[in-house]
Amino acid sequence: EVQLEQSGAQVKKPGESLKISCKTSGYSFTSSWIAWVRQMPGGGLEWMGMIFPGDSNIIFSPSFQGQVTMSADRSLTTAYLQWDSLKASDSAIYFCARQATRGDLDFWGQGTLVTVSS
Amino acid sequence: DIQMTQSPSSLSASVGDRVTITCRTSQTISNYLNWYQQKPGKAPKLLIYAAFNLQGGVPSRFSGGGSGTAFTLTISSLQPEDSGTYYCQHSYNPPHTFGQGTRIEIK
């Protein structure tokens, strides 16, 4: 059974760093892209980018290039999303999802709520 | 980047109604169009992939159509559990943008 389990909710102050995780199981981690999707409070879904754990190839949406870092640990079958200096506008729910070879996102994590407030 | 225009932004319909949501893209994407359902506080759920293919476990009252730049999601007979927000997404080339969403309310 394919599963994506995300790390728990985080409350941070502006300027702090953060790394959230997406632990996968039930499929070949190195054979599928993992996408990250942001949902701001009361807002829609925004595609941030994706990482291919097989070779760590990363493709960002221009809107998120330079704002976050994506990485993957093949030994832990876990993908990560990281910020060096959080802003209040980073407050959102972040989802990871597996991208099927067809391009759709067929399995999703439960989401990680990030709150950035002074 | 490919722009997505989804309509309507919200609708209210009765149980048993036929409901159609439209998604248009700023350039042709063949059939690289997917549909998701999201309920409050939950992760999105894949309904339709590649324009018209029903994801496993999704009720057959959901169907997708279209190609090129115009696509539809149809619910043939609306059920109470179909309330939520529906999003289209293209997967033609990155960034794989989502539509703005359509909120469905059951009267």
PDB file of C-alpha atoms in Angstrom:
ATOM      1  CA  GLU A   1       0.000   0.000   0.000  1.00  0.00           C
ATOM      2  CA  VAL A   2       1.380   3.361  -1.060  1.00  0.00           C
ATOM      3  CA  GLN A   3       1.603   5.802   1.851  1.00  0.00           C
ATOM      4  CA  LEU A   4       2.998   9.292   2.322  1.00  0.00           C
ATOM      5  CA  GLU A   5       3.288  10.380   5.949  1.00  0.00           C
ATOM      6  CA  GLN A   6       4.142  14.013   6.628  1.00  0.00           C
ATOM      7  CA  SER A   7       5.722  15.548   9.693  1.00  0.00           C
ATOM      8  CA  GLY A   8       3.634  17.404  12.228  1.00  0.00           C
ATOM      9  CA  ALA A   9       2.448  20.987  12.468  1.00  0.00           C
ATOM     10  CA  GLN A  10       5.048  23.654  13.109  1.00  0.00           C
ATOM     11  CA  VAL A  11       4.895  27.112  14.680  1.00  0.00           C
ATOM     12  CA  LYS A  12       7.875  29.318  13.884  1.00  0.00           C
ATOM     13  CA  LYS A  13       8.944  32.939  14.096  1.00  0.00           C
ATOM     14  CA  PRO A  14       9.866  35.065  11.089  1.00  0.00           C
ATOM     15  CA  GLY A  15      13.485  34.534  10.121  1.00  0.00           C
ATOM     16  CA  GLU A  16      13.672  31.022  11.536  1.00  0.00           C
ATOM     17  CA  SER A  17      14.531  27.986   9.459  1.00  0.00           C
ATOM     18  CA  LEU A  18      12.371  24.908   8.953  1.00  0.00           C
ATOM     19  CA  LYS A  19      12.548  21.494   7.302  1.00  0.00           C
ATOM     20  CA  ILE A  20       9.409  19.387   6.899  1.00  0.00           C
ATOM     21  CA  SER A  21       9.347  15.778   5.767  1.00  0.00           C
ATOM     22  CA  CYS A  22       7.328  13.346   3.689  1.00  0.00           C
ATOM     23  CA  LYS A  23       8.057   9.716   4.520  1.00  0.00           C
ATOM     24  CA  THR A  24       7.004   7.328   1.755  1.00  0.00           C
ATOM     25  CA  SER A  25       6.396   3.588   1.649  1.00  0.00           C
ATOM     26  CA  GLY A  26       4.796   0.923  -0.496  1.00  0.00           C
ATOM     27  CA  TYR A  27       6.446   1.747  -3.823  1.00  0.00           C
ATOM     28  CA  SER A  28       9.848   2.339  -5.400  1.00  0.00           C
ATOM     29  CA  PHE A  29      10.874   5.736  -4.017  1.00  0.00           C
ATOM     30  CA  THR A  30      13.486   6.327  -6.707  1.00  0.00           C
ATOM     31  CA  SER A  31      11.092   5.720  -9.602  1.00  0.00           C
ATOM     32  CA  SER A  32       8.486   8.472  -9.129  1.00  0.00           C
ATOM     33  CA  TRP A  33       8.538  12.238  -8.811  1.00  0.00           C
ATOM     34  CA  ILE A  34       7.367  13.753  -5.518  1.00  0.00           C
ATOM     35  CA  ALA A  35       5.526  17.063  -5.870  1.00  0.00           C
ATOM     36  CA  TRP A  36       4.955  19.722  -3.214  1.00  0.00           C
ATOM     37  CA  VAL A  37       1.721  21.715  -3.157  1.00  0.00           C
ATOM     38  CA  ARG A  38       0.938  24.787  -1.039  1.00  0.00           C
ATOM     39  CA  GLN A  39      -2.483  25.781   0.231  1.00  0.00           C
ATOM     40  CA  MET A  40      -2.667  29.140   1.943  1.00  0.00           C
ATOM     41  CA  PRO A  41      -5.464  29.806   4.458  1.00  0.00           C
ATOM     42  CA  GLY A  42      -8.780  29.769   2.617  1.00  0.00           C
ATOM     43  CA  GLY A  43      -6.970  29.481  -0.704  1.00  0.00           C
ATOM     44  CA  GLY A  44      -6.538  27.095  -3.589  1.00  0.00           C
ATOM     45  CA  LEU A  45      -3.839  24.613  -4.486  1.00  0.00           C
ATOM     46  CA  GLU A  46      -0.483  25.896  -5.761  1.00  0.00           C
ATOM     47  CA  TRP A  47       2.042  23.591  -7.408  1.00  0.00           C
ATOM     48  CA  MET A  48       5.452  24.456  -5.956  1.00  0.00           C
ATOM     49  CA  GLY A  49       7.703  22.013  -7.742  1.00  0.00           C
ATOM     50  CA  MET A  50       8.842  18.424  -7.794  1.00  0.00           C
ATOM     51  CA  ILE A  51      11.857  16.252  -7.096  1.00  0.00           C
ATOM     52  CA  PHE A  52      12.884  12.957  -8.671  1.00  0.00           C
ATOM     53  CA  PRO A  53      14.586  10.991  -5.867  1.00  0.00           C
ATOM     54  CA  GLY A  54      16.287   8.677  -8.349  1.00  0.00           C
ATOM     55  CA  ASP A  55      18.732  11.390  -9.406  1.00  0.00           C
ATOM     56  CA  SER A  56      17.636  14.385  -7.249  1.00  0.00           C
ATOM     57  CA  ASN A  57      16.529  16.289 -10.324  1.00  0.00           C
ATOM     58  CA  ILE A  58      14.346  19.216  -9.183  1.00  0.00           C
ATOM     59  CA  ILE A  59      11.932  21.373 -11.135  1.00  0.00           C
ATOM     60  CA  PHE A  60      10.506  24.478  -9.479  1.00  0.00           C
ATOM     61  CA  SER A  61       7.567  26.637 -10.312  1.00  0.00           C
ATOM     62  CA  PRO A  62       8.998  30.103 -11.069  1.00  0.00           C
ATOM     63  CA  SER A  63       6.885  31.424  -8.188  1.00  0.00           C
ATOM     64  CA  PHE A  64       8.808  29.304  -5.682  1.00  0.00           C
ATOM     65  CA  GLN A  65      12.298  29.211  -7.219  1.00  0.00           C
ATOM     66  CA  GLY A  66      14.758  30.537  -4.659  1.00  0.00           C
ATOM     67  CA  GLN A  67      12.156  30.570  -1.880  1.00  0.00           C
ATOM     68  CA  VAL A  68      12.429  26.938  -0.736  1.00  0.00           C
ATOM     69  CA  THR A  69      14.739  23.953  -1.073  1.00  0.00           C
ATOM     70  CA  MET A  70      13.684  20.424  -1.982  1.00  0.00           C
ATOM     71  CA  SER A  71      15.700  17.322  -1.196  1.00  0.00           C
ATOM     72  CA  ALA A  72      15.328  13.573  -0.812  1.00  0.00           C
ATOM     73  CA  ASP A  73      17.037  10.858   1.208  1.00  0.00           C
ATOM     74  CA  ARG A  74      16.924   7.590  -0.701  1.00  0.00           C
ATOM     75  CA  SER A  75      17.997   5.516   2.310  1.00  0.00           C
ATOM     76  CA  LEU A  76      15.042   6.865   4.321  1.00  0.00           C
ATOM     77  CA  THR A  77      12.631   7.053   1.337  1.00  0.00           C
ATOM     78  CA  THR A  78      11.806  10.531   2.552  1.00  0.00           C
ATOM     79  CA  ALA A  79      11.416  13.841   0.745  1.00  0.00           C
ATOM     80  CA  TYR A  80      11.973  17.214   2.384  1.00  0.00           C
ATOM     81  CA  LEU A  81      10.913  20.820   1.931  1.00  0.00           C
ATOM     82  CA  GLN A  82      13.080  23.434   3.609  1.00  0.00           C
ATOM     83  CA  TRP A  83      13.124  27.161   4.302  1.00  0.00           C
ATOM     84  CA  ASP A  84      16.222  29.119   5.424  1.00  0.00           C
ATOM     85  CA  SER A  85      14.349  32.202   6.607  1.00  0.00           C
ATOM     86  CA  LEU A  86      10.600  31.986   7.056  1.00  0.00           C
ATOM     87  CA  LYS A  87       8.196  34.833   6.410  1.00  0.00           C
ATOM     88  CA  ALA A  88       4.669  35.293   7.689  1.00  0.00           C
ATOM     89  CA  SER A  89       3.471  34.743   4.131  1.00  0.00           C
ATOM     90  CA  ASP A  90       4.857  31.176   4.288  1.00  0.00           C
ATOM     91  CA  SER A  91       2.019  30.268   6.672  1.00  0.00           C
ATOM     92  CA  ALA A  92       0.090  27.549   4.852  1.00  0.00           C
ATOM     93  CA  ILE A  93      -0.586  23.832   4.619  1.00  0.00           C
ATOM     94  CA  TYR A  94       2.021  22.006   2.565  1.00  0.00           C
ATOM     95  CA  PHE A  95       1.181  18.711   0.875  1.00  0.00           C
ATOM     96  CA  CYS A  96       3.515  16.202  -0.690  1.00  0.00           C
ATOM     97  CA  ALA A  97       2.161  13.903  -3.376  1.00  0.00           C
ATOM     98  CA  ARG A  98       3.458  11.135  -5.586  1.00  0.00           C
ATOM     99  CA  GLN A  99       3.327  11.879  -9.292  1.00  0.00           C
ATOM    100  CA  ALA A 100       2.225   8.936 -11.396  1.00  0.00           C
ATOM    101  CA  THR A 101       3.959   8.306 -14.710  1.00  0.00           C
ATOM    102  CA  ARG A 102       0.828   9.752 -16.339  1.00  0.00           C
ATOM    103  CA  GLY A 103       1.572  13.072 -14.573  1.00  0.00           C
ATOM    104  CA  ASP A 104      -1.286  13.136 -12.101  1.00  0.00           C
ATOM    105  CA  LEU A 105      -0.836  13.156  -8.314  1.00  0.00           C
ATOM    106  CA  ASP A 106      -2.243   9.815  -7.257  1.00  0.00           C
ATOM    107  CA  PHE A 107      -1.228   9.564  -3.597  1.00  0.00           C
ATOM    108  CA  TRP A 108      -1.034  12.439  -1.130  1.00  0.00           C
ATOM    109  CA  GLY A 109       0.335  13.063   2.319  1.00  0.00           C
ATOM    110  CA  GLN A 110      -2.022  14.401   4.974  1.00  0.00           C
ATOM    111  CA  GLY A 111      -0.455  17.855   4.885  1.00  0.00           C
ATOM    112  CA  THR A 112       1.777  19.832   7.256  1.00  0.00           C
ATOM    113  CA  LEU A 113       0.468  23.084   8.713  1.00  0.00           C
ATOM    114  CA  VAL A 114       3.173  25.724   8.997  1.00  0.00           C
ATOM    115  CA  THR A 115       2.397  28.839  11.016  1.00  0.00           C
ATOM    116  CA  VAL A 116       4.862  31.732  10.986  1.00  0.00           C
ATOM    117  CA  SER A 117       4.088  34.411  13.533  1.00  0.00           C
ATOM    118  CA  SER A 118       6.012  36.743  15.784  1.00  0.00           C
TER     119      SER A 118
ATOM    120  CA  ASP B   1       3.462  29.000 -18.104  1.00  0.00           C
ATOM    121  CA  ILE B   2       0.059  27.537 -18.915  1.00  0.00           C
ATOM    122  CA  GLN B   3      -2.834  29.440 -17.356  1.00  0.00           C
ATOM    123  CA  MET B   4      -5.897  27.609 -16.058  1.00  0.00           C
ATOM    124  CA  THR B   5      -9.390  29.066 -15.996  1.00  0.00           C
ATOM    125  CA  GLN B   6     -11.929  27.057 -14.042  1.00  0.00           C
ATOM    126  CA  SER B   7     -15.637  27.853 -13.874  1.00  0.00           C
ATOM    127  CA  PRO B   8     -17.848  28.351 -12.080  1.00  0.00           C
ATOM    128  CA  SER B   9     -16.053  29.325  -8.876  1.00  0.00           C
ATOM    129  CA  SER B  10     -18.968  27.938  -6.877  1.00  0.00           C
ATOM    130  CA  LEU B  11     -22.325  26.314  -7.406  1.00  0.00           C
ATOM    131  CA  SER B  12     -25.252  25.086  -5.387  1.00  0.00           C
ATOM    132  CA  ALA B  13     -27.237  22.106  -6.624  1.00  0.00           C
ATOM    133  CA  SER B  14     -29.692  19.507  -5.376  1.00  0.00           C
ATOM    134  CA  VAL B  15     -29.195  15.812  -4.841  1.00  0.00           C
ATOM    135  CA  GLY B  16     -29.728  14.046  -8.160  1.00  0.00           C
ATOM    136  CA  ASP B  17     -28.776  17.044 -10.303  1.00  0.00           C
ATOM    137  CA  ARG B  18     -26.318  16.780 -13.172  1.00  0.00           C
ATOM    138  CA  VAL B  19     -23.378  19.126 -12.541  1.00  0.00           C
ATOM    139  CA  THR B  20     -20.638  20.189 -14.937  1.00  0.00           C
ATOM    140  CA  ILE B  21     -17.439  22.098 -14.185  1.00  0.00           C
ATOM    141  CA  THR B  22     -15.316  23.553 -16.967  1.00  0.00           C
ATOM    142  CA  CYS B  23     -11.561  24.032 -17.138  1.00  0.00           C
ATOM    143  CA  ARG B  24      -9.847  25.922 -19.959  1.00  0.00           C
ATOM    144  CA  THR B  25      -6.128  26.178 -20.590  1.00  0.00           C
ATOM    145  CA  SER B  26      -4.179  28.994 -22.227  1.00  0.00           C
ATOM    146  CA  GLN B  27      -2.551  26.582 -24.675  1.00  0.00           C
ATOM    147  CA  THR B  28      -3.231  23.108 -25.942  1.00  0.00           C
ATOM    148  CA  ILE B  29      -2.286  20.337 -23.547  1.00  0.00           C
ATOM    149  CA  SER B  30      -3.537  17.253 -25.415  1.00  0.00           C
ATOM    150  CA  ASN B  31      -5.245  15.241 -22.649  1.00  0.00           C
ATOM    151  CA  TYR B  32      -2.820  16.059 -19.802  1.00  0.00           C
ATOM    152  CA  LEU B  33      -5.623  17.209 -17.517  1.00  0.00           C
ATOM    153  CA  ASN B  34      -6.482  15.875 -14.070  1.00  0.00           C
ATOM    154  CA  TRP B  35      -9.325  16.479 -11.617  1.00  0.00           C
ATOM    155  CA  TYR B  36      -9.212  16.390  -7.807  1.00  0.00           C
ATOM    156  CA  GLN B  37     -11.766  16.624  -5.019  1.00  0.00           C
ATOM    157  CA  GLN B  38     -10.880  18.226  -1.706  1.00  0.00           C
ATOM    158  CA  LYS B  39     -12.956  18.174   1.448  1.00  0.00           C
ATOM    159  CA  PRO B  40     -12.305  20.627   4.313  1.00  0.00           C
ATOM    160  CA  GLY B  41      -9.265  19.707   6.360  1.00  0.00           C
ATOM    161  CA  LYS B  42      -8.302  16.862   4.051  1.00  0.00           C
ATOM    162  CA  ALA B  43      -5.766  16.264   1.312  1.00  0.00           C
ATOM    163  CA  PRO B  44      -6.998  16.396  -2.274  1.00  0.00           C
ATOM    164  CA  LYS B  45      -8.121  13.128  -3.848  1.00  0.00           C
ATOM    165  CA  LEU B  46      -7.515  12.198  -7.471  1.00  0.00           C
ATOM    166  CA  LEU B  47     -10.768  11.627  -9.382  1.00  0.00           C
ATOM    167  CA  ILE B  48      -9.881  11.712 -13.089  1.00  0.00           C
ATOM    168  CA  TYR B  49      -6.511  11.500 -14.823  1.00  0.00           C
ATOM    169  CA  ALA B  50      -5.565  12.150 -18.432  1.00  0.00           C
ATOM    170  CA  ALA B  51      -8.846  13.962 -19.084  1.00  0.00           C
ATOM    171  CA  PHE B  52     -11.279  11.048 -18.952  1.00  0.00           C
ATOM    172  CA  ASN B  53      -9.783   8.138 -16.999  1.00  0.00           C
ATOM    173  CA  LEU B  54     -11.551   7.333 -13.736  1.00  0.00           C
ATOM    174  CA  GLN B  55      -9.168   6.698 -10.844  1.00  0.00           C
ATOM    175  CA  GLY B  56      -9.741   3.367  -9.090  1.00  0.00           C
ATOM    176  CA  GLY B  57     -12.426   3.462  -6.427  1.00  0.00           C
ATOM    177  CA  VAL B  58     -14.044   6.643  -7.722  1.00  0.00           C
ATOM    178  CA  PRO B  59     -17.808   6.324  -8.326  1.00  0.00           C
ATOM    179  CA  SER B  60     -18.891   6.046 -11.940  1.00  0.00           C
ATOM    180  CA  ARG B  61     -21.150   9.115 -11.624  1.00  0.00           C
ATOM    181  CA  PHE B  62     -17.952  11.137 -12.113  1.00  0.00           C
ATOM    182  CA  SER B  63     -16.742  11.530 -15.673  1.00  0.00           C
ATOM    183  CA  GLY B  64     -14.255  13.694 -17.512  1.00  0.00           C
ATOM    184  CA  GLY B  65     -14.131  14.922 -21.067  1.00  0.00           C
ATOM    185  CA  GLY B  66     -12.473  17.274 -23.491  1.00  0.00           C
ATOM    186  CA  SER B  67      -9.079  17.697 -25.084  1.00  0.00           C
ATOM    187  CA  GLY B  68      -6.850  20.467 -26.344  1.00  0.00           C
ATOM    188  CA  THR B  69      -7.810  23.518 -24.304  1.00  0.00           C
ATOM    189  CA  ALA B  70     -11.305  22.783 -22.979  1.00  0.00           C
ATOM    190  CA  PHE B  71     -12.187  20.142 -20.421  1.00  0.00           C
ATOM    191  CA  THR B  72     -15.140  19.172 -18.268  1.00  0.00           C
ATOM    192  CA  LEU B  73     -15.845  17.274 -15.082  1.00  0.00           C
ATOM    193  CA  THR B  74     -19.411  15.985 -14.850  1.00  0.00           C
ATOM    194  CA  ILE B  75     -21.231  14.489 -11.900  1.00  0.00           C
ATOM    195  CA  SER B  76     -24.203  12.708 -13.421  1.00  0.00           C
ATOM    196  CA  SER B  77     -26.313  12.512 -10.260  1.00  0.00           C
ATOM    197  CA  LEU B  78     -25.089  14.665  -7.401  1.00  0.00           C
ATOM    198  CA  GLN B  79     -24.878  12.969  -4.008  1.00  0.00           C
ATOM    199  CA  PRO B  80     -24.596  14.554  -0.532  1.00  0.00           C
ATOM    200  CA  GLU B  81     -21.019  13.289  -0.157  1.00  0.00           C
ATOM    201  CA  ASP B  82     -19.977  15.168  -3.301  1.00  0.00           C
ATOM    202  CA  SER B  83     -19.847  18.505  -1.494  1.00  0.00           C
ATOM    203  CA  GLY B  84     -16.374  20.008  -1.461  1.00  0.00           C
ATOM    204  CA  THR B  85     -13.996  21.848  -3.731  1.00  0.00           C
ATOM    205  CA  TYR B  86     -12.915  20.524  -7.118  1.00  0.00           C
ATOM    206  CA  TYR B  87      -9.681  21.438  -8.878  1.00  0.00           C
ATOM    207  CA  CYS B  88      -8.379  20.815 -12.352  1.00  0.00           C
ATOM    208  CA  GLN B  89      -4.630  20.542 -12.940  1.00  0.00           C
ATOM    209  CA  HIS B  90      -2.575  20.183 -16.087  1.00  0.00           C
ATOM    210  CA  SER B  91       0.499  17.936 -16.258  1.00  0.00           C
ATOM    211  CA  TYR B  92       1.624  18.856 -19.776  1.00  0.00           C
ATOM    212  CA  ASN B  93       4.863  20.615 -18.787  1.00  0.00           C
ATOM    213  CA  PRO B  94       6.091  22.201 -15.538  1.00  0.00           C
ATOM    214  CA  PRO B  95       4.773  24.104 -13.693  1.00  0.00           C
ATOM    215  CA  HIS B  96       1.759  21.817 -13.352  1.00  0.00           C
ATOM    216  CA  THR B  97      -0.674  24.572 -12.441  1.00  0.00           C
ATOM    217  CA  PHE B  98      -4.020  24.029 -10.736  1.00  0.00           C
ATOM    218  CA  GLY B  99      -7.252  25.781 -11.557  1.00  0.00           C
ATOM    219  CA  GLN B 100      -8.749  28.177  -9.025  1.00  0.00           C
ATOM    220  CA  GLY B 101     -11.237  25.599  -7.738  1.00  0.00           C
ATOM    221  CA  THR B 102     -15.003  25.116  -7.816  1.00  0.00           C
ATOM    222  CA  ARG B 103     -16.861  24.849  -4.537  1.00  0.00           C
ATOM    223  CA  ILE B 104     -19.930  22.609  -4.702  1.00  0.00           C
ATOM    224  CA  GLU B 105     -22.662  23.051  -2.124  1.00  0.00           C
ATOM    225  CA  ILE B 106     -25.601  20.707  -1.760  1.00  0.00           C
ATOM    226  CA  LYS B 107     -28.947  22.500  -1.445  1.00  0.00           C
TER     227      LYS B 107
END
